XYZ file of C-alpha atoms in Angstrom:
185
model
C 55.707 54.151 79.700
C 51.940 54.348 79.320
C 50.461 55.092 82.743
C 46.770 55.136 83.667
C 44.478 55.248 86.685
C 40.858 54.002 86.712
C 37.934 55.831 88.302
C 36.128 52.589 89.251
C 36.142 48.800 88.950
C 34.548 48.800 85.485
C 37.190 51.125 84.074
C 39.870 49.063 85.845
C 38.752 45.972 83.909
C 38.803 48.018 80.673
C 42.353 49.102 81.509
C 43.431 45.515 82.175
C 41.946 44.532 78.810
C 43.715 47.449 77.131
C 47.005 46.380 78.757
C 46.557 42.835 77.470
C 46.162 44.139 73.902
C 49.042 46.654 74.077
C 52.452 45.593 72.815
C 54.189 48.865 71.938
C 56.120 49.155 75.219
C 55.654 49.223 78.987
C 52.192 49.991 80.352
C 51.033 50.331 83.971
C 47.987 51.014 86.135
C 48.226 53.137 89.283
C 46.317 51.348 92.035
C 44.598 53.444 94.686
C 44.766 52.667 98.364
C 41.634 50.999 99.702
C 38.628 49.670 97.839
C 36.792 50.980 94.784
C 33.315 52.520 94.753
C 31.637 49.164 93.991
C 30.829 49.612 90.289
C 30.036 46.252 88.661
C 32.176 45.649 85.560
C 30.297 45.132 82.309
C 30.218 41.639 80.811
C 32.689 42.394 78.003
C 35.536 44.840 78.637
C 36.233 47.475 76.018
C 39.507 48.634 74.571
C 40.385 52.163 75.655
C 42.056 54.584 73.269
C 45.524 55.272 74.679
C 45.826 58.884 75.833
C 42.132 59.761 75.328
C 40.320 61.296 78.311
C 36.587 61.009 78.943
C 34.457 64.160 79.102
C 31.758 63.247 81.618
C 30.044 66.671 81.678
C 30.696 69.698 79.448
C 31.275 73.095 81.043
C 32.415 76.605 80.146
C 33.726 78.276 83.343
C 35.808 75.662 85.184
C 37.245 72.271 84.204
C 37.714 69.656 86.951
C 40.041 66.810 85.987
C 39.405 64.123 88.618
C 41.988 61.372 88.115
C 41.107 57.873 89.301
C 39.609 57.646 92.763
C 39.471 61.461 92.987
C 36.682 61.419 90.415
C 33.908 61.390 93.089
C 35.542 64.391 94.811
C 35.559 66.258 91.488
C 31.914 65.330 90.855
C 30.800 66.581 94.281
C 32.787 69.821 93.829
C 31.169 70.287 90.403
C 27.682 70.046 91.905
C 28.479 72.630 94.593
C 30.099 75.086 92.169
C 27.131 74.813 89.820
C 24.411 75.016 92.487
C 25.932 77.601 94.817
C 27.982 79.717 92.393
C 25.974 79.310 89.181
C 29.059 78.161 87.262
C 29.214 75.913 84.234
C 31.677 73.214 85.311
C 33.203 70.542 83.078
C 33.914 67.161 84.660
C 36.687 65.210 82.975
C 37.977 61.717 83.706
C 41.581 62.062 82.473
C 42.334 58.312 82.751
C 45.876 58.783 81.405
C 48.786 60.142 83.391
C 51.009 59.449 80.416
C 50.346 60.207 77.662
C 48.174 63.168 78.587
C 45.225 64.008 76.375
C 46.939 67.256 75.394
C 44.393 68.298 72.775
C 41.529 68.063 75.281
C 43.534 69.879 77.974
C 44.471 72.673 75.541
C 40.878 72.970 74.324
C 39.488 73.400 77.841
C 42.347 75.679 78.938
C 41.460 78.037 76.090
C 37.751 78.051 77.059
C 37.562 78.056 80.856
C 38.730 80.500 83.524
C 40.297 77.847 85.809
C 41.436 74.243 85.497
C 41.579 72.072 88.619
C 43.420 68.749 88.710
C 42.645 66.257 91.466
C 44.911 63.268 92.051
C 45.536 60.692 94.755
C 49.254 61.232 94.319
C 52.058 63.520 95.414
C 51.693 66.902 93.699
C 55.413 67.232 92.939
C 55.962 65.799 89.435
C 52.446 64.358 89.395
C 49.539 64.554 86.976
C 48.824 68.238 87.724
C 52.467 69.132 87.078
C 52.215 67.417 83.705
C 49.148 69.503 82.880
C 50.882 72.721 83.970
C 54.064 71.864 82.080
C 52.138 71.186 78.894
C 50.097 74.380 79.167
C 53.282 76.340 79.871
C 54.953 74.945 76.759
C 51.888 76.030 74.744
C 51.934 79.475 76.411
C 48.414 79.020 77.718
C 48.120 81.004 80.951
C 44.886 79.551 82.375
C 45.333 79.149 86.145
C 45.700 75.542 87.317
C 44.645 74.548 90.840
C 46.184 71.253 91.948
C 44.663 69.033 94.624
C 46.870 66.174 95.812
C 49.302 65.009 98.488
C 52.212 67.123 99.721
C 55.729 65.854 98.971
C 56.414 64.671 102.519
C 55.999 61.633 104.711
C 52.283 60.941 105.164
C 51.491 59.291 108.485
C 49.292 56.203 108.677
C 45.571 56.657 109.093
C 42.238 56.145 107.428
C 41.786 57.621 103.978
C 39.061 60.122 105.011
C 41.107 61.436 107.954
C 44.282 61.795 105.888
C 42.440 63.451 102.989
C 40.852 65.921 105.402
C 44.189 66.707 107.049
C 45.991 67.247 103.731
C 43.239 69.011 101.775
C 42.094 66.312 99.336
C 38.447 67.104 99.991
C 35.422 68.514 98.218
C 35.432 71.565 100.512
C 39.101 72.358 99.858
C 38.620 71.886 96.109
C 35.656 74.273 96.048
C 37.482 76.866 98.184
C 40.619 76.777 96.040
C 38.672 76.976 92.758
C 36.689 79.949 94.105
C 39.923 81.677 95.154
C 41.469 81.092 91.720
C 38.367 82.508 90.045
C 38.564 85.641 92.224
C 42.269 86.033 91.390
C 41.596 85.559 87.664
C 39.262 88.577 87.495
């Protein structure tokens, strides 16, 4: 199964186009709850390379992998870590839950002090687990901070309230990355 999650409406259209051209097996898009950020799709969709992440901003100290609708959270955390902590922070749009862009993940894990995955999904067996499992199989010991939902019943509520309650926020991301950096010293 090829599994992907778009960061915005434009990338969603590109993923639909990619799905329409793909005939090597099952392929799926993970839909977020709620509405997108309002990005207008381009006139002609483009074919995405299966399993290839997008490096939005290069960085040398921390890599933030903001999957799908967690991309804005990762971007805001990047700005804070750069401005307040003086860090060089990579921002990566992973796009693909399966297959992972393992070469990009390995490359950053060998260069940075901490990797942080952000996903609008349960942490147990999610995107971040896939990253950790791959790094473990490569014997790369870079700490991985995972931001996502706990593996429990999540009550009904608005997205901002639930994200605040369960730690899927910019503030929690920054705090957990800072803690991991302190522990890595």
